Short mmCIF file of C-alpha atoms in Angstrom, two decimals:
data_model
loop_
_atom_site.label_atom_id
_atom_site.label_comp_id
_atom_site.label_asym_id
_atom_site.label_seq_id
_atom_site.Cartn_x
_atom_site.Cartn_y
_atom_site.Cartn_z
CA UNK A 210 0.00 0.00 0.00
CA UNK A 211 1.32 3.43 -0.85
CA UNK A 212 1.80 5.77 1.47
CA UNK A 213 -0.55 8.80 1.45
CA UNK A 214 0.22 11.92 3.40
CA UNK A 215 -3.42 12.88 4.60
CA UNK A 216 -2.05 14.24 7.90
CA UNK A 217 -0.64 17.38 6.20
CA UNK A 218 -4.33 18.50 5.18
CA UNK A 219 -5.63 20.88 7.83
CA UNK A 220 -8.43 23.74 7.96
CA UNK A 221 -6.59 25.79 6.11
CA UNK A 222 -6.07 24.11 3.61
CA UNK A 223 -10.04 23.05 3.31
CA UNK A 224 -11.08 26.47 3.56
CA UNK A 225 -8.47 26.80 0.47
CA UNK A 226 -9.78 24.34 -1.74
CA UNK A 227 -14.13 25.63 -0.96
CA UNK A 228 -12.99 29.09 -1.51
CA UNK A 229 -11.23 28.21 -4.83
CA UNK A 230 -14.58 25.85 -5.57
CA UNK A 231 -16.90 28.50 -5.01
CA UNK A 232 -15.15 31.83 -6.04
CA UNK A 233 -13.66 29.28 -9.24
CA UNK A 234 -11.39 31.60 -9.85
CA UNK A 235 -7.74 31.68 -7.81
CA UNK A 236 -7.71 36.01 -8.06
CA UNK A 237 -11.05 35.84 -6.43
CA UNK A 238 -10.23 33.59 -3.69
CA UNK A 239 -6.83 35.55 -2.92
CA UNK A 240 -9.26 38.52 -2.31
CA UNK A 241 -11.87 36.26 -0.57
CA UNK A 242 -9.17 35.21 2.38
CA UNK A 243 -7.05 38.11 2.09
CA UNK A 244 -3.22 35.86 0.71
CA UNK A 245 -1.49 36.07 -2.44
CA UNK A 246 -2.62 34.82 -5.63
CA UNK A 247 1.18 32.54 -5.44
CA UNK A 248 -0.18 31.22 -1.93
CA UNK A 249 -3.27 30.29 -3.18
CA UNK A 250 -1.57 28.47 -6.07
CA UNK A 251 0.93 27.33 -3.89
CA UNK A 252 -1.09 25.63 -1.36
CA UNK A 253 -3.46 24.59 -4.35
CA UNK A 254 -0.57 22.41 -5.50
CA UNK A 255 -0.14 20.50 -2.23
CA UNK A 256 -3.74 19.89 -2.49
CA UNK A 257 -3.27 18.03 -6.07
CA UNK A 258 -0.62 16.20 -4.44
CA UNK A 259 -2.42 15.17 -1.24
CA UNK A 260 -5.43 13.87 -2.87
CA UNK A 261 -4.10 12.47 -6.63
CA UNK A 262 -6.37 14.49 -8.65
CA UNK A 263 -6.19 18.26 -10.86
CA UNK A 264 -9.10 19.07 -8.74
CA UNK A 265 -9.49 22.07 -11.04
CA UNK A 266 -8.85 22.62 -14.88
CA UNK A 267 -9.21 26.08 -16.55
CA UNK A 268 -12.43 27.03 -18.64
CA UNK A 269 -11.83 30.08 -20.28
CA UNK A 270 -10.92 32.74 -18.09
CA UNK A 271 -11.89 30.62 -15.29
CA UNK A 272 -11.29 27.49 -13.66
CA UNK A 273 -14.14 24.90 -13.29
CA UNK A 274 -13.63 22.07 -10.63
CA UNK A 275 -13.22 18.40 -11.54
CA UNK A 276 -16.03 15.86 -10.62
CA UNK A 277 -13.93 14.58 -7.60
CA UNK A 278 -13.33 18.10 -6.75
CA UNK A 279 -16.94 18.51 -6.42
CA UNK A 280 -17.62 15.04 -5.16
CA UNK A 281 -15.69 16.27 -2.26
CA UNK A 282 -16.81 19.99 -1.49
CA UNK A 283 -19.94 18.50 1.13
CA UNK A 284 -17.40 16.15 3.17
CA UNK A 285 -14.68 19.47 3.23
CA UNK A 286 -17.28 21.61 4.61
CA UNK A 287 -18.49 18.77 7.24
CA UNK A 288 -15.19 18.64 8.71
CA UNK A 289 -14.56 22.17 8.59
CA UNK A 290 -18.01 22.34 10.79
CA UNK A 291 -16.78 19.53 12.95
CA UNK A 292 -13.12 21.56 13.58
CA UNK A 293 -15.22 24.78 14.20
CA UNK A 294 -17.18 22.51 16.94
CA UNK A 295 -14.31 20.82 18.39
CA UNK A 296 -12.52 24.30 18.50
CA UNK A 297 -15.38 26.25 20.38
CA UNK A 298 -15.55 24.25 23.78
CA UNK A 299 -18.55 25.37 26.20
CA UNK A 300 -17.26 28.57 27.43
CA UNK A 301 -16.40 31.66 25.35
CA UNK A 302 -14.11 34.00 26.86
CA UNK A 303 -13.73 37.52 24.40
CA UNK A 304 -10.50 38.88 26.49
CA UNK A 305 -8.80 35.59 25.19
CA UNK A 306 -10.29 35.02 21.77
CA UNK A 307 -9.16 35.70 18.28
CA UNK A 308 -11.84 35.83 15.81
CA UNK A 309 -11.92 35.89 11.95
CA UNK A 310 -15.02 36.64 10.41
CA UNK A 311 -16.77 36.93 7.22
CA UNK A 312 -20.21 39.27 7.38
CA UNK A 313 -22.21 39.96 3.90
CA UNK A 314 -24.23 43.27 3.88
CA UNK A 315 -25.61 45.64 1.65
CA UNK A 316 -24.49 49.25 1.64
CA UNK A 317 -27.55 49.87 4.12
CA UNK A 318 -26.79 47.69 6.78
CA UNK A 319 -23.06 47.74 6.53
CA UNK A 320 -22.86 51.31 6.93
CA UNK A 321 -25.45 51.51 9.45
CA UNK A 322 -23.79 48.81 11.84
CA UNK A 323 -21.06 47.28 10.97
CA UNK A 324 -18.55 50.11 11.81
CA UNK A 325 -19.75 49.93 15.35
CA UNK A 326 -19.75 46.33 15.62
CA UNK A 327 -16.00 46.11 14.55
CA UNK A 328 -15.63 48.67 16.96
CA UNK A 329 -17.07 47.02 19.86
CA UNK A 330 -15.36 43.59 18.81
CA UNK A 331 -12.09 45.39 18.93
CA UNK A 332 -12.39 46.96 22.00
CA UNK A 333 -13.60 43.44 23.49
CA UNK A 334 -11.77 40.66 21.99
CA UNK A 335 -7.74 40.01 21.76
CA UNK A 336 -7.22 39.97 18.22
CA UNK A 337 -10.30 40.60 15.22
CA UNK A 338 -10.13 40.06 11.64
CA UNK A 339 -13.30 41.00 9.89
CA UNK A 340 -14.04 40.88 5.95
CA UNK A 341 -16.89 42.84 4.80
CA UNK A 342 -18.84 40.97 1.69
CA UNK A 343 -21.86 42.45 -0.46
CA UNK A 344 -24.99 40.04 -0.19
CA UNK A 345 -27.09 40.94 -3.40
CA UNK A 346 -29.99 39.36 -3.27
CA UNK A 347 -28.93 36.83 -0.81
CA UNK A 348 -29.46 33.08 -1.48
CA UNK A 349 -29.04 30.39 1.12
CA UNK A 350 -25.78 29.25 -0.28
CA UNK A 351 -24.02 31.97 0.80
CA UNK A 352 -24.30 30.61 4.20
CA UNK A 353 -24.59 26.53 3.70
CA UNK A 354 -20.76 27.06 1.98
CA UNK A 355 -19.24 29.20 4.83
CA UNK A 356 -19.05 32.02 2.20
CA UNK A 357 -20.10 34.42 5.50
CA UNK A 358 -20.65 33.59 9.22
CA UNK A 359 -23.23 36.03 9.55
CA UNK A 360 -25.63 38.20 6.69
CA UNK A 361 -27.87 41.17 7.62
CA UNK A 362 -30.21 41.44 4.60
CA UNK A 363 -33.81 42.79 4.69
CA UNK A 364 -34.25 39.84 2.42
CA UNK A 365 -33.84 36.65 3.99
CA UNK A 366 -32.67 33.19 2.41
CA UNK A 367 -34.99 30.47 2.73
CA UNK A 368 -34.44 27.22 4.16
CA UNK A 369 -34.82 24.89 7.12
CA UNK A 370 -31.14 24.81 8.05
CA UNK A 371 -31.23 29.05 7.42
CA UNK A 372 -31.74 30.68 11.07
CA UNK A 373 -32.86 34.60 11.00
CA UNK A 374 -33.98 37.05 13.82
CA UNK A 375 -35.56 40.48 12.85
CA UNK A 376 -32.69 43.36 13.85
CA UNK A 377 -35.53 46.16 13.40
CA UNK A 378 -38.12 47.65 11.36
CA UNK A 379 -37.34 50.65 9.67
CA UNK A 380 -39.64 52.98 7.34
CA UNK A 381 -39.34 55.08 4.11
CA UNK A 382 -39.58 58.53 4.24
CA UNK A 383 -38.96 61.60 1.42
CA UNK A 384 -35.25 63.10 1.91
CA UNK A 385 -34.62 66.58 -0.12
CA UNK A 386 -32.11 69.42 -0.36
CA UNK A 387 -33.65 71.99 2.27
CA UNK A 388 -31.50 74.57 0.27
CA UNK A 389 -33.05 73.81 -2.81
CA UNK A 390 -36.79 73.23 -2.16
CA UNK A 391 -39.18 72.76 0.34
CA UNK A 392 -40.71 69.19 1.43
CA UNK A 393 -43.95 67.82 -0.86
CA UNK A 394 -46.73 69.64 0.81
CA UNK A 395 -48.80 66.49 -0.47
CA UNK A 396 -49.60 63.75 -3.25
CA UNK A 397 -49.60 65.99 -6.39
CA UNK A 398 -46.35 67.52 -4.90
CA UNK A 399 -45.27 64.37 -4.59
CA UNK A 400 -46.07 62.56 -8.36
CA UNK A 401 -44.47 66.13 -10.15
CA UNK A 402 -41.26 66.20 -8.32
CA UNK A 403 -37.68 64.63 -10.19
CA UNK A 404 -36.96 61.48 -8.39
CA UNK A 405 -34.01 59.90 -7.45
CA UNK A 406 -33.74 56.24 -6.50
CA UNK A 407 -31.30 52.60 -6.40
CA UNK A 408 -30.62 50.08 -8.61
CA UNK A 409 -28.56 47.85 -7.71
CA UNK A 410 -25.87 45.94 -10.30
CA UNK A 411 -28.20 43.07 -10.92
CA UNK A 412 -30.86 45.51 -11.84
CA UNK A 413 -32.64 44.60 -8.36
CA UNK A 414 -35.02 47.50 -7.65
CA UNK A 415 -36.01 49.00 -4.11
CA UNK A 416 -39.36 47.25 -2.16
CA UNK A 417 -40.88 50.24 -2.09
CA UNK A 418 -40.10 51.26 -6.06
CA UNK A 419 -41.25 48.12 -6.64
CA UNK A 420 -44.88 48.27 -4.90
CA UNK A 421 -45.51 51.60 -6.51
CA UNK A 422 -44.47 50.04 -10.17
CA UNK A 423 -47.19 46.90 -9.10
CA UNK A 424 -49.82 49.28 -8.71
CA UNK A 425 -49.54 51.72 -11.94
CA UNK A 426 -48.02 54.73 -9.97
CA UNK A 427 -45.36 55.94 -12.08
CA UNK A 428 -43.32 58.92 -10.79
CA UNK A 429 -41.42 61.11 -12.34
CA UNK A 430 -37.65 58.89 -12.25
CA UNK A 431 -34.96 61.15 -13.61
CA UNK A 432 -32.07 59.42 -12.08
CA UNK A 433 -30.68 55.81 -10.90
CA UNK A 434 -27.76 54.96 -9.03
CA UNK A 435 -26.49 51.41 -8.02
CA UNK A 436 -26.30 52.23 -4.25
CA UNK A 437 -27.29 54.19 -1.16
CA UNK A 438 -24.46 55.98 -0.68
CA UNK A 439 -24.06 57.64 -3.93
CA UNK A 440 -27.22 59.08 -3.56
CA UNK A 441 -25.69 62.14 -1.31
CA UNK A 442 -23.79 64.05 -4.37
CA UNK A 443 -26.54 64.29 -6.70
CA UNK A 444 -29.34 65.02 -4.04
CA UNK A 445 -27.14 67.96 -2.23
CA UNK A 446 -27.62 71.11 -4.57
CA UNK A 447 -31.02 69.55 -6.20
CA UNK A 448 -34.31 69.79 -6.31
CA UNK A 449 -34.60 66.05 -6.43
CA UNK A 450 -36.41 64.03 -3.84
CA UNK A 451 -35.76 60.24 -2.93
CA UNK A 452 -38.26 58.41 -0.99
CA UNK A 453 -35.31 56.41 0.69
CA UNK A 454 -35.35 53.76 4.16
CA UNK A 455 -35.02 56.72 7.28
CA UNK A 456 -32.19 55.11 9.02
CA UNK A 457 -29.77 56.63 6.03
CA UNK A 458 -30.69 59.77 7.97
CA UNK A 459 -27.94 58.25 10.50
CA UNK A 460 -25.21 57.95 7.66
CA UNK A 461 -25.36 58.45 3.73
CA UNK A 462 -28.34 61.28 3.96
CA UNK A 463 -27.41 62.97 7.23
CA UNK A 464 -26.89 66.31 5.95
CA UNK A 465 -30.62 65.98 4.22
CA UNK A 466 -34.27 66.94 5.46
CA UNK A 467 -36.65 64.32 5.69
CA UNK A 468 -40.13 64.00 6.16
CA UNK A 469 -43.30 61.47 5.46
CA UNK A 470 -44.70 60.62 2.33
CA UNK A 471 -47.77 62.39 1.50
CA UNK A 472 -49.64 59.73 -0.36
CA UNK A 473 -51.91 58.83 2.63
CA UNK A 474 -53.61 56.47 -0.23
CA UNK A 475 -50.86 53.80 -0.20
CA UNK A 476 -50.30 54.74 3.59
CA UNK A 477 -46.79 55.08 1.72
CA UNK A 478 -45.69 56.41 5.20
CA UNK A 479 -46.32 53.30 7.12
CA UNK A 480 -44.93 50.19 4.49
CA UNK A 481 -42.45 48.79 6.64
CA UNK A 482 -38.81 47.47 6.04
CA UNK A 483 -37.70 45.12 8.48
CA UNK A 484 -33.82 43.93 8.53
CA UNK A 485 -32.60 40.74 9.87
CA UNK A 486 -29.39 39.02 10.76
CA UNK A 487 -29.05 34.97 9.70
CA UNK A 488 -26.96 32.20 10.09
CA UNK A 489 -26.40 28.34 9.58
CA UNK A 490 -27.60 26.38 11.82
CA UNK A 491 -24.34 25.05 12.45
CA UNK A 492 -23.55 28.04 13.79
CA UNK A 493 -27.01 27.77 16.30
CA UNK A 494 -25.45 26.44 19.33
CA UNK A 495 -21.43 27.90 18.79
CA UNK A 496 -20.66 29.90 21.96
CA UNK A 497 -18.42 32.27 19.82
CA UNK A 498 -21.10 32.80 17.51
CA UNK A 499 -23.88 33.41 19.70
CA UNK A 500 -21.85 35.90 21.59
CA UNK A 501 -21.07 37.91 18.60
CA UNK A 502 -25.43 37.94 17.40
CA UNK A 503 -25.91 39.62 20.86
CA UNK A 504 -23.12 42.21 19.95
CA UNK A 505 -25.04 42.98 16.81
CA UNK A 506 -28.09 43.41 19.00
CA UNK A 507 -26.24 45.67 21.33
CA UNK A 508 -25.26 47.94 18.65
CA UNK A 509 -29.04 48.13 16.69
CA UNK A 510 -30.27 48.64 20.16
CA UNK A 511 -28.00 52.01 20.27
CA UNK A 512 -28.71 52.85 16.83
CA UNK A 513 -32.45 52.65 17.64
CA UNK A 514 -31.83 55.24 20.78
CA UNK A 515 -30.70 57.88 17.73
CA UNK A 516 -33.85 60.38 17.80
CA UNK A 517 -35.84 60.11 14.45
CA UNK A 518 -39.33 61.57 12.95
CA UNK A 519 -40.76 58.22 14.07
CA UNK A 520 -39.38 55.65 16.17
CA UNK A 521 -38.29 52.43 14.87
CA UNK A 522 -39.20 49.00 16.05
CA UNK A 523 -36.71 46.09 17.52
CA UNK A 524 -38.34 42.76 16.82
CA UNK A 525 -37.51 39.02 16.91
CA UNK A 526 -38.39 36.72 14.40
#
């Protein structure tokens, strides 16, 4: 029997290979765990070596895994579950813990919370390293393949083994240049005034746009942009309006006026859009992992102290 040097594999080097499977491109998982594109090959080389197969062949500017490659992406991730179980132990002690952490977010949510949660983790823990990931339009295999510990999305995956609280419930409300015009005084204000709104990369449309589109209201839309926070620049100076969640109030649109939407109709004023933090299930019972949800909840419950036009709601779901 030949020998075979299986002892040299290690988390590492599994996290290597699913990140390389997933991403299937070697640039992208550099960037994904923050090495080298020569350490990713590097280590990628072992891996052929280890377990007797290319494990992944190029495909035009990619790379495409092989079938054992893929035949072994489930069993990688179960043992990097079981090494993140044997590794937590009962008690969770932040003075003596190093953490490294992957959270997907939207502009929204990252800039609403995640400053102040690496904050708070830094100040708590001995060592952090957090990576910050866009969700899109989150699916639940962002989470079944480790791609993030933890995503804060006002849409949800589905699935049984997908676990999600509600963070809060926030609201949209009209946000204007006070320099430039004066807030909609009511519905016909409202429908004649220049819009600005978000479109995301993957042409994925605000909730609210959305609702309004559904039920033949169609406003005057003179401008898109494909986030939040380049909104600011072309508002400031304009007589635009943006009917826009009011919790950019604490952030992107701080330097704007804001006020309800007159279209007492739709009750436009009231349509709620609730946030929520999710997980694996894997991740359910982890003492690490549960300590850093309630640091989330710590810092929403601060953000939800910040005064506002209405107050905002802190639910579970």
């Amino acid at each position: 029997m030949s020998n075979f040097d299986h002892l040299e594999l290690d988390g590492h080097a599994l996290r290597l290979f699913l990140a390389v499977l997933e991403e299937g491109s070697v640039t992208a998982a550099a960037e994904r765990l923050g090495v080298t594109q020569s350490a990713v090959s590097h280590n990628l080389t072992k891996l052929r070596r280890i377990m007797r197969d290319p494990l992944f062949t190029k495909s035009g500017r990619g790379i495409v895994a092989t079938a054992h490659a893929q035949s072994l992406a489930e069993q990688a991730r179960f043992l990097l579950d079981q090494m993140q179980a044997f590794a937590s132990g009962a008690d969770f002690n932040p003075a003596d813990a190093r953490l490294s952490l992957t959270i997907a977010a939207n502009d929204l949510q990252r800039d609403l919370l995640l400053p102040s949660l690496f904050e708070s983790l830094e100040a708590q823990l001995a060592d952090i390293r957090m990576t910050v990931v866009p969700s899109l339009l989150p699916g639940p295999a962002l989470l079944r393949e480790n791609r993030c510990d933890l995503l804060i999305s006002p849409r949800p995956p589905e699935g049984v083994d997908i676990v999600q609280k509600r963070l809060l419930t926030d609201h949209y409300m009209v946000f204007f240049d006070p320099e430039m015009r004066a807030a909609p005084a009511n519905a016909d204000d409202y429908m004649s005034a220049r819009h600005i709104t978000v479109r995301y990369g993957n042409n994925r449309t605000l909730e609210f746009d959305d609702m309004l589109e559904n039920q033949g209201i169609d406003r005057n839309i003179v401008l898109r942009v494909p986030n939040f926070t380049a909104i600011a620049e072309f508002l400031r100076g304009s007589q635009m309006i943006a009917t826009l969640p009011s919790l950019l109030q604490q952030h992107a649109l701080r330097d704007f006026a804001r006020v309800p939407m007159p279209l007492d109709t739709l009750a436009a004023g009231t349509i709620d859009l609730p946030i929520y933090m999710c997980w694996h299930q894997r991740y359910q019972h982890d003492p690490s992992h549960r300590w850093l949800r309630s640091q989330l909840e710590d810092v929403v419950a601060a953000k939800l102290r910040t005064p506002s036009n209405r107050p905002l709601s802190q639910q579970t779901g």
